[in-house]
Backbone as JSON, one array per atom type, in Angstrom:
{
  "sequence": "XXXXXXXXXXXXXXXXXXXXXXXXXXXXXXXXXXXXXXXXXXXXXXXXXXXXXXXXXXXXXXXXXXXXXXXXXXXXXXXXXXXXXXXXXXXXXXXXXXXXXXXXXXXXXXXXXXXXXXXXXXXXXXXXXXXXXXXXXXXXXXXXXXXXXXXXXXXXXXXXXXXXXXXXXXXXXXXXXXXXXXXXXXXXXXXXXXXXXXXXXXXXXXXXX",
  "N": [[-100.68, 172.5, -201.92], [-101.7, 173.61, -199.62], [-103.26, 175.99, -200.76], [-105.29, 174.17, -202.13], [-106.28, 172.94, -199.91], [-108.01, 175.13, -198.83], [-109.57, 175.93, -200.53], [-111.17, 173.88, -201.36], [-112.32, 173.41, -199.1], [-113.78, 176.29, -199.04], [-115.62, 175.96, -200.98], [-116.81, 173.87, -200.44], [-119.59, 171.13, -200.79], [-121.42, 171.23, -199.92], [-123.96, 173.42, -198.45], [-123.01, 175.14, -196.61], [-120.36, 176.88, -195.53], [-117.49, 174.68, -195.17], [-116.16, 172.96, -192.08], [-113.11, 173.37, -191.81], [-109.89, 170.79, -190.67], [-107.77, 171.46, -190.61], [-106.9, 174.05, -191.09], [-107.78, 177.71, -189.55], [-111.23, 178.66, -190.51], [-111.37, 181.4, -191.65], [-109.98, 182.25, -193.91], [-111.23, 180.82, -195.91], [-113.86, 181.66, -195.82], [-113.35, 184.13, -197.06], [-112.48, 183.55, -199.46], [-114.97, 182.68, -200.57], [-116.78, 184.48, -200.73], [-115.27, 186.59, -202.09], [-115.3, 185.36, -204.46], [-117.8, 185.36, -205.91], [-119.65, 186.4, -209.01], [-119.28, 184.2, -209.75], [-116.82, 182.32, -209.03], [-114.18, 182.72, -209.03], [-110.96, 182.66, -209.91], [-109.75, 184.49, -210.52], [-110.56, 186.85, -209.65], [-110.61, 187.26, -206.86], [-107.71, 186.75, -206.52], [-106.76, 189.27, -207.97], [-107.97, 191.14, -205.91], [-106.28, 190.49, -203.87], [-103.74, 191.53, -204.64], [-104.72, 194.37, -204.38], [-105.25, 194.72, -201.99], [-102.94, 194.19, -200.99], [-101.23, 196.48, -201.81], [-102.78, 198.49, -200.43], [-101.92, 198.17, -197.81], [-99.08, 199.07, -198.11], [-99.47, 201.88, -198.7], [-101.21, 202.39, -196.36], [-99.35, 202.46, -194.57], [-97.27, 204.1, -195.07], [-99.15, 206.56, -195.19], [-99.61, 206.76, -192.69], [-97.08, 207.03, -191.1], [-96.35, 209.58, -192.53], [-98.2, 210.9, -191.35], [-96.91, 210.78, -189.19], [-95.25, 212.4, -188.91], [-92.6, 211.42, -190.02], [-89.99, 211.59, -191.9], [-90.19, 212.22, -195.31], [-88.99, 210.32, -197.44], [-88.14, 208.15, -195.28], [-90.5, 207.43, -194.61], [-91.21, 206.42, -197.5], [-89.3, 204.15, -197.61], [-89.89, 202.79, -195.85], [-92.95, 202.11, -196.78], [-91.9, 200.89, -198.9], [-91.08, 198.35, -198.53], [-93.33, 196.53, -198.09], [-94.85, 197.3, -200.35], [-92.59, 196.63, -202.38], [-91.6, 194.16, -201.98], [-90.24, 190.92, -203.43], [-91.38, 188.43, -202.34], [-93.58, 188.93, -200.65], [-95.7, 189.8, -202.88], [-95.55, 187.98, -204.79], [-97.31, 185.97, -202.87], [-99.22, 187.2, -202.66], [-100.16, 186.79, -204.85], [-100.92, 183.64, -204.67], [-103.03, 181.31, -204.03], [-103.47, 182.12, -201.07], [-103.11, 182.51, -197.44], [-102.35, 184.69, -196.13], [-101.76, 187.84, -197.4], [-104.45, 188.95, -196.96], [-104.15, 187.88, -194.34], [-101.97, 190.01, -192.89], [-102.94, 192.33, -193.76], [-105.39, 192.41, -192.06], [-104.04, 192.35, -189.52], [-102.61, 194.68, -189.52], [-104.2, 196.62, -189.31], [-105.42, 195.83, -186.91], [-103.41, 196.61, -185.07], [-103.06, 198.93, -185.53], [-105.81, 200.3, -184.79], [-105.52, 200.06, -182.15], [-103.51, 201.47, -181.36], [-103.79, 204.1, -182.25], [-104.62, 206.18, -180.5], [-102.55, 206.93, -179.52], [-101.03, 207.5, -181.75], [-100.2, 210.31, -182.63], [-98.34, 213.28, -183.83], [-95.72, 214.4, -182.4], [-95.48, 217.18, -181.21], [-98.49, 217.76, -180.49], [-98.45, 216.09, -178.33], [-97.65, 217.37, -176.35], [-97.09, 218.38, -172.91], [-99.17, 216.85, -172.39], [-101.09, 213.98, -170.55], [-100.71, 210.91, -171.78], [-102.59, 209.43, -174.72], [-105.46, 207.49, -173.5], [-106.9, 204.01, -173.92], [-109.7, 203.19, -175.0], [-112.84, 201.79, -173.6], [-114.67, 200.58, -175.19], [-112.95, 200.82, -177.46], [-111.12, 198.95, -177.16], [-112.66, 196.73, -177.12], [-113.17, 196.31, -180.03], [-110.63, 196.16, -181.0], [-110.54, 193.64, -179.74], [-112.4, 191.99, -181.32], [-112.01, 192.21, -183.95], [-109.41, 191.14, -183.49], [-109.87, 188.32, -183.52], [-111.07, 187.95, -185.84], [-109.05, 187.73, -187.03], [-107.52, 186.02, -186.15], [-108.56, 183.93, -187.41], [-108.16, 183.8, -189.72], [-105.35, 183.54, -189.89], [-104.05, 181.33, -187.5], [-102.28, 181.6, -186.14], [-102.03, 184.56, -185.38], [-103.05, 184.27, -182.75], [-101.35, 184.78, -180.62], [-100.5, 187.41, -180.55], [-102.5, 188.46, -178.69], [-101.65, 188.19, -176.1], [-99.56, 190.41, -176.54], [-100.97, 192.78, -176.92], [-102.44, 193.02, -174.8], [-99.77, 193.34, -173.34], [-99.49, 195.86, -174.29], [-101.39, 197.52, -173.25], [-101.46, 197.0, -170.82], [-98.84, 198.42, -170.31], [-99.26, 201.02, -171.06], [-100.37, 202.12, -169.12], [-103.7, 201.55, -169.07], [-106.01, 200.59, -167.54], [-107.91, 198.84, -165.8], [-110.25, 198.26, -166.9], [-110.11, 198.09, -170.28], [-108.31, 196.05, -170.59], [-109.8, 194.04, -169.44], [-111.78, 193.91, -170.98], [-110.5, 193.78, -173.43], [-109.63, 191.17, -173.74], [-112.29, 189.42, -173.05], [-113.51, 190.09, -175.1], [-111.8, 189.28, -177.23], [-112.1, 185.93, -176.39], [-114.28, 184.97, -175.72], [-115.49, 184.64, -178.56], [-113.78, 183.01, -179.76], [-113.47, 180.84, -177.98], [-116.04, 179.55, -178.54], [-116.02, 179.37, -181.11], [-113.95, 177.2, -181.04], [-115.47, 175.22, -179.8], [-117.31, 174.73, -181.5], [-114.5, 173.06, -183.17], [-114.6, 171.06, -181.43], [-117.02, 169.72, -181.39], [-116.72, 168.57, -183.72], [-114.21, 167.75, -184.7], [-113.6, 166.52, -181.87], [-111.63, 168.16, -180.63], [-110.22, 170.4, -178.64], [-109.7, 173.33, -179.91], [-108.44, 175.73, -182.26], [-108.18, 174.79, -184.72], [-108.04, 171.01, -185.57], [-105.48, 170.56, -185.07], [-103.64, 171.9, -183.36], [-101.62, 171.86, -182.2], [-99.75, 171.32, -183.57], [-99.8, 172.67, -185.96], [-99.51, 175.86, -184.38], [-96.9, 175.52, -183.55], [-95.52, 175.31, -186.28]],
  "CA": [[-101.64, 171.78, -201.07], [-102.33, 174.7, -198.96], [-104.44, 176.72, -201.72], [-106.33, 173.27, -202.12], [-107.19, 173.57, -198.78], [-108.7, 176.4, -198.68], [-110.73, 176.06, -202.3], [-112.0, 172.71, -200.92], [-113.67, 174.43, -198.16], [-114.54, 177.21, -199.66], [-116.45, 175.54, -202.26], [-117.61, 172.68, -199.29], [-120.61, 170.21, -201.58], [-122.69, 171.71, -198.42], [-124.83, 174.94, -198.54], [-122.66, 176.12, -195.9], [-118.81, 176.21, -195.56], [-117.2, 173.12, -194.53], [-115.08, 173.17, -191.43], [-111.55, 172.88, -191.97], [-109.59, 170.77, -189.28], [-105.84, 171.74, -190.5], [-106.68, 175.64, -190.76], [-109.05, 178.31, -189.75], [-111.94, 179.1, -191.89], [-111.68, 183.02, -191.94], [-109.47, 183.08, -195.33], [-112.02, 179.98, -196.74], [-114.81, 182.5, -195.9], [-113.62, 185.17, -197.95], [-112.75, 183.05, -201.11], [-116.44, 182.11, -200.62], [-117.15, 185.79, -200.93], [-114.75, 187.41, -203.12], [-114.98, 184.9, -205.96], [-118.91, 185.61, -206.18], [-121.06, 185.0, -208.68], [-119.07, 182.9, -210.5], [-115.93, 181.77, -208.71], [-113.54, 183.31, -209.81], [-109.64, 182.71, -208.58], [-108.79, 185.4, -210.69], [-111.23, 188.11, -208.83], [-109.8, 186.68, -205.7], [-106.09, 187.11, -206.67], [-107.02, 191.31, -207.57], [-108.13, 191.76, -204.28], [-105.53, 190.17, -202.88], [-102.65, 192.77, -204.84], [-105.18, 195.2, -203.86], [-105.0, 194.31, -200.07], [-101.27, 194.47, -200.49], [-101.13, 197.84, -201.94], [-104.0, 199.11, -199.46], [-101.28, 198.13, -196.32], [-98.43, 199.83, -198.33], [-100.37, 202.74, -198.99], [-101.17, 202.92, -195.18], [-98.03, 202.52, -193.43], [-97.02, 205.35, -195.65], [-99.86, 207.19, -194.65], [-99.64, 206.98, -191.06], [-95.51, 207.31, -190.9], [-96.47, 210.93, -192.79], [-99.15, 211.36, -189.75], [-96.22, 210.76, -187.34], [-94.26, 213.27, -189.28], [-91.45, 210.9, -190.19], [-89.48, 212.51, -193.41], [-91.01, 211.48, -196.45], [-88.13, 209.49, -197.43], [-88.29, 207.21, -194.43], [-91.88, 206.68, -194.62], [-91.57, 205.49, -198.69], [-88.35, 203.32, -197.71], [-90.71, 201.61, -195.38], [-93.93, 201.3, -197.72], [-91.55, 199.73, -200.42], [-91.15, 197.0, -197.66], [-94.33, 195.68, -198.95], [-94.79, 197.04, -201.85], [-91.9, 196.58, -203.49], [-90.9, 192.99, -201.81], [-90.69, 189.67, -203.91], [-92.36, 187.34, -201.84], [-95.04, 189.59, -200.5], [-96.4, 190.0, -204.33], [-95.89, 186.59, -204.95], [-98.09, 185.72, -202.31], [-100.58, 187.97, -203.25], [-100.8, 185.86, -205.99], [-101.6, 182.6, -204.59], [-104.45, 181.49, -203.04], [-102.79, 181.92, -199.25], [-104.34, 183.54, -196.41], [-100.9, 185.39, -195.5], [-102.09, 188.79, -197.69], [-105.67, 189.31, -196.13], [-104.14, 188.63, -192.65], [-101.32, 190.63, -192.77], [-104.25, 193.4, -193.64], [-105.85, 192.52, -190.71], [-103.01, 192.36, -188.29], [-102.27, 196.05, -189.45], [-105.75, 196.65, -188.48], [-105.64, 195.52, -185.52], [-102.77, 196.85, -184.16], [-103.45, 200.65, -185.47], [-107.2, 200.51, -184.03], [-105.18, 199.91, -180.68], [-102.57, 202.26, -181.32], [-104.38, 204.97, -182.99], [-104.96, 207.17, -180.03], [-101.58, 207.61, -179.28], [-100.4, 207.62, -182.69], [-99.97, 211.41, -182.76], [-97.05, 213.93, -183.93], [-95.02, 214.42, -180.97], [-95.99, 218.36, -180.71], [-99.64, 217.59, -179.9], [-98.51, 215.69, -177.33], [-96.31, 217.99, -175.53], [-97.78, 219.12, -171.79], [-100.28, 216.44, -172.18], [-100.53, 212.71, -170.68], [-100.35, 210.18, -173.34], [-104.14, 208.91, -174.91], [-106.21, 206.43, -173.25], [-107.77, 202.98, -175.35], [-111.33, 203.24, -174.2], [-113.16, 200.06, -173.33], [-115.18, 200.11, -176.42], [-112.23, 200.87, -178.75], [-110.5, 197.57, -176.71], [-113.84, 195.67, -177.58], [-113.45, 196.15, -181.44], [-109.41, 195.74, -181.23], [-110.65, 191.98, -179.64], [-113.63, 191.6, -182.04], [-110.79, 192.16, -185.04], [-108.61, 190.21, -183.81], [-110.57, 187.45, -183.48], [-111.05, 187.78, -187.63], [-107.29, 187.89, -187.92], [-106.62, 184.51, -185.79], [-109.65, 182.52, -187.94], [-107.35, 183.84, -190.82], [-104.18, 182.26, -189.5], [-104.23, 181.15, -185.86], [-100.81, 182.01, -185.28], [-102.69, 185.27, -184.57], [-103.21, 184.36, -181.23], [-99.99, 184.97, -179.69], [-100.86, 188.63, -180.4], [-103.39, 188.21, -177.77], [-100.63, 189.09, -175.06], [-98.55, 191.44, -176.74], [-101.46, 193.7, -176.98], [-102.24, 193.03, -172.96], [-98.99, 193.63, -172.21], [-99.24, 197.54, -174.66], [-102.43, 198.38, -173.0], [-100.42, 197.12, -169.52], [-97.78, 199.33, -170.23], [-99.91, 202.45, -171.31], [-101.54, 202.08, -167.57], [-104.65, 201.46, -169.94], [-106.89, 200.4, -166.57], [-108.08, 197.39, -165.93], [-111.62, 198.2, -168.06], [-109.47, 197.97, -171.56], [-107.8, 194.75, -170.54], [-110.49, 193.08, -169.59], [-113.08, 194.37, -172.34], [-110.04, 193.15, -174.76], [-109.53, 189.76, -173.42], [-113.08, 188.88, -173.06], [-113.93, 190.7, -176.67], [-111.37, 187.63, -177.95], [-111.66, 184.64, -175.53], [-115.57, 184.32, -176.11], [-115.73, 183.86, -179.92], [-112.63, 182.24, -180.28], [-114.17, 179.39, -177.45], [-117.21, 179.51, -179.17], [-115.4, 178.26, -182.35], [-112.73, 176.1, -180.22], [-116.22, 174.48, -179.54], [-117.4, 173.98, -182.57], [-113.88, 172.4, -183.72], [-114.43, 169.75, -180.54], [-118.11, 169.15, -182.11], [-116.84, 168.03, -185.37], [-112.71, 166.83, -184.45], [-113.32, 165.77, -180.8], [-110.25, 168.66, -180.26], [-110.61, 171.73, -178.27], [-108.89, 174.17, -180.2], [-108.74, 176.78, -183.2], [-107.95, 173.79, -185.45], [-107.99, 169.88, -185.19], [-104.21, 169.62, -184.94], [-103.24, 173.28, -183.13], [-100.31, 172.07, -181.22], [-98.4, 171.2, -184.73], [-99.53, 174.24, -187.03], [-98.79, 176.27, -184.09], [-95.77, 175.26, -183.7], [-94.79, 175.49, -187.56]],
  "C": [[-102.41, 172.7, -200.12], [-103.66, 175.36, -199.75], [-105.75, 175.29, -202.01], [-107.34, 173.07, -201.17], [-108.2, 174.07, -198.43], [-109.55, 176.57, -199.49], [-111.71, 175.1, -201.74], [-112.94, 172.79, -200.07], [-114.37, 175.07, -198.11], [-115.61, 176.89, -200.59], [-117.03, 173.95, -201.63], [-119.27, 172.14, -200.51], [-122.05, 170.84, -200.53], [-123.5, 172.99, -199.08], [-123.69, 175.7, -197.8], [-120.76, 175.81, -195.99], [-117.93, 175.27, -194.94], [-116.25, 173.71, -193.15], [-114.26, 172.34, -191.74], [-111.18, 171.97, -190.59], [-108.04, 171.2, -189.34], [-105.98, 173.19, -190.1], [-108.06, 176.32, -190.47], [-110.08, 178.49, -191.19], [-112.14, 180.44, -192.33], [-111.27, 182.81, -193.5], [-110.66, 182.25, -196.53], [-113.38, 181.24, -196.97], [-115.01, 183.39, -196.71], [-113.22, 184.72, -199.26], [-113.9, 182.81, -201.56], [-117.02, 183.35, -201.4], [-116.95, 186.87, -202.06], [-114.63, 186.73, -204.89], [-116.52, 185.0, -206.41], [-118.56, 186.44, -207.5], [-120.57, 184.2, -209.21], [-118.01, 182.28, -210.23], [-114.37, 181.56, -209.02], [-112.16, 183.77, -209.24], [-109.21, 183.83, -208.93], [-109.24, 186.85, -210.12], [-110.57, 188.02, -207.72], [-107.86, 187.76, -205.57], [-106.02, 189.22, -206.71], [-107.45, 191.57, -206.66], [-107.19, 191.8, -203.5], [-104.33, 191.24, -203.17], [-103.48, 193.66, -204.35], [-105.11, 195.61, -202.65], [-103.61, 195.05, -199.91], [-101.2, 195.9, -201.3], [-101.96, 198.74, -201.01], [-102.39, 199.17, -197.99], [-100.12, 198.93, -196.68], [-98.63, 201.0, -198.32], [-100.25, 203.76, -196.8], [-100.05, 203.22, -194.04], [-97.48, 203.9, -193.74], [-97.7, 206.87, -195.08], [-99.6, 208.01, -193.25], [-98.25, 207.3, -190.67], [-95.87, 208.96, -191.36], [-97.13, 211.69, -191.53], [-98.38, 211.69, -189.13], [-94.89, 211.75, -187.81], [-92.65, 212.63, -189.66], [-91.29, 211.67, -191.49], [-90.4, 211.67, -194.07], [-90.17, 210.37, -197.16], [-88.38, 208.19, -197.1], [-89.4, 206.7, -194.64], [-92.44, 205.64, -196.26], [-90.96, 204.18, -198.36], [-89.43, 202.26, -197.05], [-91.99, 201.13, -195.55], [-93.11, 200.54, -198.57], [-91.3, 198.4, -199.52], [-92.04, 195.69, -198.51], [-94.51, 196.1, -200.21], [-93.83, 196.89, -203.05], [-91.21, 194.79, -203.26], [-91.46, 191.49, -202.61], [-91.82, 188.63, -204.03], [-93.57, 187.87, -201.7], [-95.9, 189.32, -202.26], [-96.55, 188.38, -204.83], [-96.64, 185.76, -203.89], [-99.44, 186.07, -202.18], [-101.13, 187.09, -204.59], [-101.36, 184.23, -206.6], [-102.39, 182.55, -204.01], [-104.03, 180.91, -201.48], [-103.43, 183.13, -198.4], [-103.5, 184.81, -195.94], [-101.5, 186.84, -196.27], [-102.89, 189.37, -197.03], [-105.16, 189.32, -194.64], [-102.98, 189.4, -192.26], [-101.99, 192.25, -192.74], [-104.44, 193.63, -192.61], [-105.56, 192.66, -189.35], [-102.7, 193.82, -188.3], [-102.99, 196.68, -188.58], [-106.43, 196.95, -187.69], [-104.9, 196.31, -184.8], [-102.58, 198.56, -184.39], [-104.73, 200.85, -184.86], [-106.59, 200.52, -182.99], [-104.09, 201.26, -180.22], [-103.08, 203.71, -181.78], [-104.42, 206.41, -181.86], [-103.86, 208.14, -179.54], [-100.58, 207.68, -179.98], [-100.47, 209.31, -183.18], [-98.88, 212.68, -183.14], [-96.56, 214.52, -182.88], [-95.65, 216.44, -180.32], [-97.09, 218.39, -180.22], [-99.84, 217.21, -178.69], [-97.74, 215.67, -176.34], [-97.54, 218.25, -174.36], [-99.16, 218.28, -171.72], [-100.08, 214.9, -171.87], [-101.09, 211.59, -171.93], [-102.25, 209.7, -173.47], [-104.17, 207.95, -174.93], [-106.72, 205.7, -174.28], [-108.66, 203.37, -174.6], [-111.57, 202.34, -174.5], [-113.91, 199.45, -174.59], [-114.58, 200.04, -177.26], [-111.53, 199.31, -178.11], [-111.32, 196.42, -177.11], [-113.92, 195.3, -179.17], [-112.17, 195.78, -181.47], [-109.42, 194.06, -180.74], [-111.36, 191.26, -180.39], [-112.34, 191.14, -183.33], [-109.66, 191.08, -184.97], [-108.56, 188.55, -183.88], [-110.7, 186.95, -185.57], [-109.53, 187.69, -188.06], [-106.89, 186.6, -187.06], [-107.81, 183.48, -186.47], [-109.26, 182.56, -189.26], [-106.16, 182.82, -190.74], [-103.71, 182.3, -187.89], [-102.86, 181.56, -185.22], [-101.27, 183.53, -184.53], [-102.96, 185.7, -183.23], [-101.94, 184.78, -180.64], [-99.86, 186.65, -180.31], [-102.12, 188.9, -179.51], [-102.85, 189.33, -176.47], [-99.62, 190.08, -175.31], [-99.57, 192.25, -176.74], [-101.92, 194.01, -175.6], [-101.47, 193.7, -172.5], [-98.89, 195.17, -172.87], [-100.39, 197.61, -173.81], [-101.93, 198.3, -171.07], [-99.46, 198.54, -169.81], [-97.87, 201.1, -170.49], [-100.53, 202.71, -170.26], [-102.93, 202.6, -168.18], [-105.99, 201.45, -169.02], [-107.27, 199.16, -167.01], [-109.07, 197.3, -166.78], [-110.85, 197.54, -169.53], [-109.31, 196.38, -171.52], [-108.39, 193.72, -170.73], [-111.22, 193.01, -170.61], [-112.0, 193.31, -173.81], [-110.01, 191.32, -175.0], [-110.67, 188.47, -174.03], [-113.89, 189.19, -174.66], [-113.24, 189.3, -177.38], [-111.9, 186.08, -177.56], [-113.3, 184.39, -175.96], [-116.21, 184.2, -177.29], [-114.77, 183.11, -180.07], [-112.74, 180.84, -179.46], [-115.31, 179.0, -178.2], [-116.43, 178.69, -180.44], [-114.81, 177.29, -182.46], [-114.29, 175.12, -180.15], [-116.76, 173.98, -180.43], [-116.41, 173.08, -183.25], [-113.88, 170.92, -182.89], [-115.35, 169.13, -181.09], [-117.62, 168.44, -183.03], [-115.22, 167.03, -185.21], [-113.17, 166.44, -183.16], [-111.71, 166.48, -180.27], [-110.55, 169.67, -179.63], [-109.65, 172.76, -179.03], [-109.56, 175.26, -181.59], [-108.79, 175.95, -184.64], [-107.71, 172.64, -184.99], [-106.55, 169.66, -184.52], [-103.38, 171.29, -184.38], [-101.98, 172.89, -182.69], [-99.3, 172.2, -182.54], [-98.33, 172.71, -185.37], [-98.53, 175.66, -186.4], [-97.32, 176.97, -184.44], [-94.33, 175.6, -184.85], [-94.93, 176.73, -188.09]]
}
């Protein structure tokens, strides 16, 4: 029922894409996109193993960056790429692949500066977000809660890293207001059409679940 969802929207009788009121429309958006020109679940679905080998790939990557053994850093790409469900999710039409992407994403664009091998960052204090890199880590994550709104509640865990990096108040705010004014903006469009203020018609349940 989920993948119906999401097709139904995606493929909205409209010109334009229907709004959902159970879920965001980010993942509807890109079935819109990736099944071009002819609609195509099974173009869709190769993107989506693609996705999930792309985030395996990187964790790998970036664990080598941080000088972890090589070992350690496969044990924890086969996470995803070698786990059950993950792959079998890649292979339905669920939004969980693409935003698991995007959550990576997000939270290496934020982390990135002080993702460094510990020798570099001997005799030196740790690297600042800058207000514009905080502006694209809120822009992003904004695409990763219209994927699946649970999203949001990475809102304040990234507050409280750029708190805890004594980031300055510029970052904080730049990140805040980088989220809070598309994500009202869309909350407003879902009141236009449900009469709900939120990310979806029925946020308190999905939430929740």
């Amino acid at each position: 029922p989920d993948s119906w969802g999401y097709i139904s929207s995606a493929f909205s009788k409209s010109s334009v894409i229907g709004l959902p009121g159970l879920r965001p429309v980010g993942y509807s958006v890109l079935i819109r996109v990736l099944t071009l020109p002819a609609r195509g679940i099974t173009q869709l679905v190769a993107f989506q193993h693609l996705s999930g080998l792309i985030v395996g790939v990187v964790i790998y990557a970036v664990l080598l960056h941080l000088r972890v053994p090589r070992l350690a850093a496969a044990a924890a790409a086969a996470l995803v790429l070698l786990d059950g469900y993950a792959i079998t999710l890649e292979q339905y039409v669920m939004a969980d692949t693409f935003f698991t992407a995007m959550l990576l994403a997000t939270v290496l664009l934020l982390a990135w500066p002080a993702l460094q091998p510990n020798d570099r960052l001997r005799d030196r204090q740790p690297a600042l977000v800058s207000t514009r890199r905080a502006v694209f880590v809120g822009l992003l994550l904004v695409l990763t809660v219209l994927e699946r709104e649970a999203a949001i509640f990475v809102v304040p865990v990234l507050v409280i890293c750029l708190l805890w990096t004594r980031a300055g108040w510029r970052p904080v705010v730049a990140l805040i207001v980088a989220a809070a004014v598309p994500l009202g903006a869309y909350a407003a469009l879902v009141n236009h059409k449900y009469h709900v203020f939120g990310i979806t018609a029925v946020s308190g349940w999905t939430l929740y679940g």
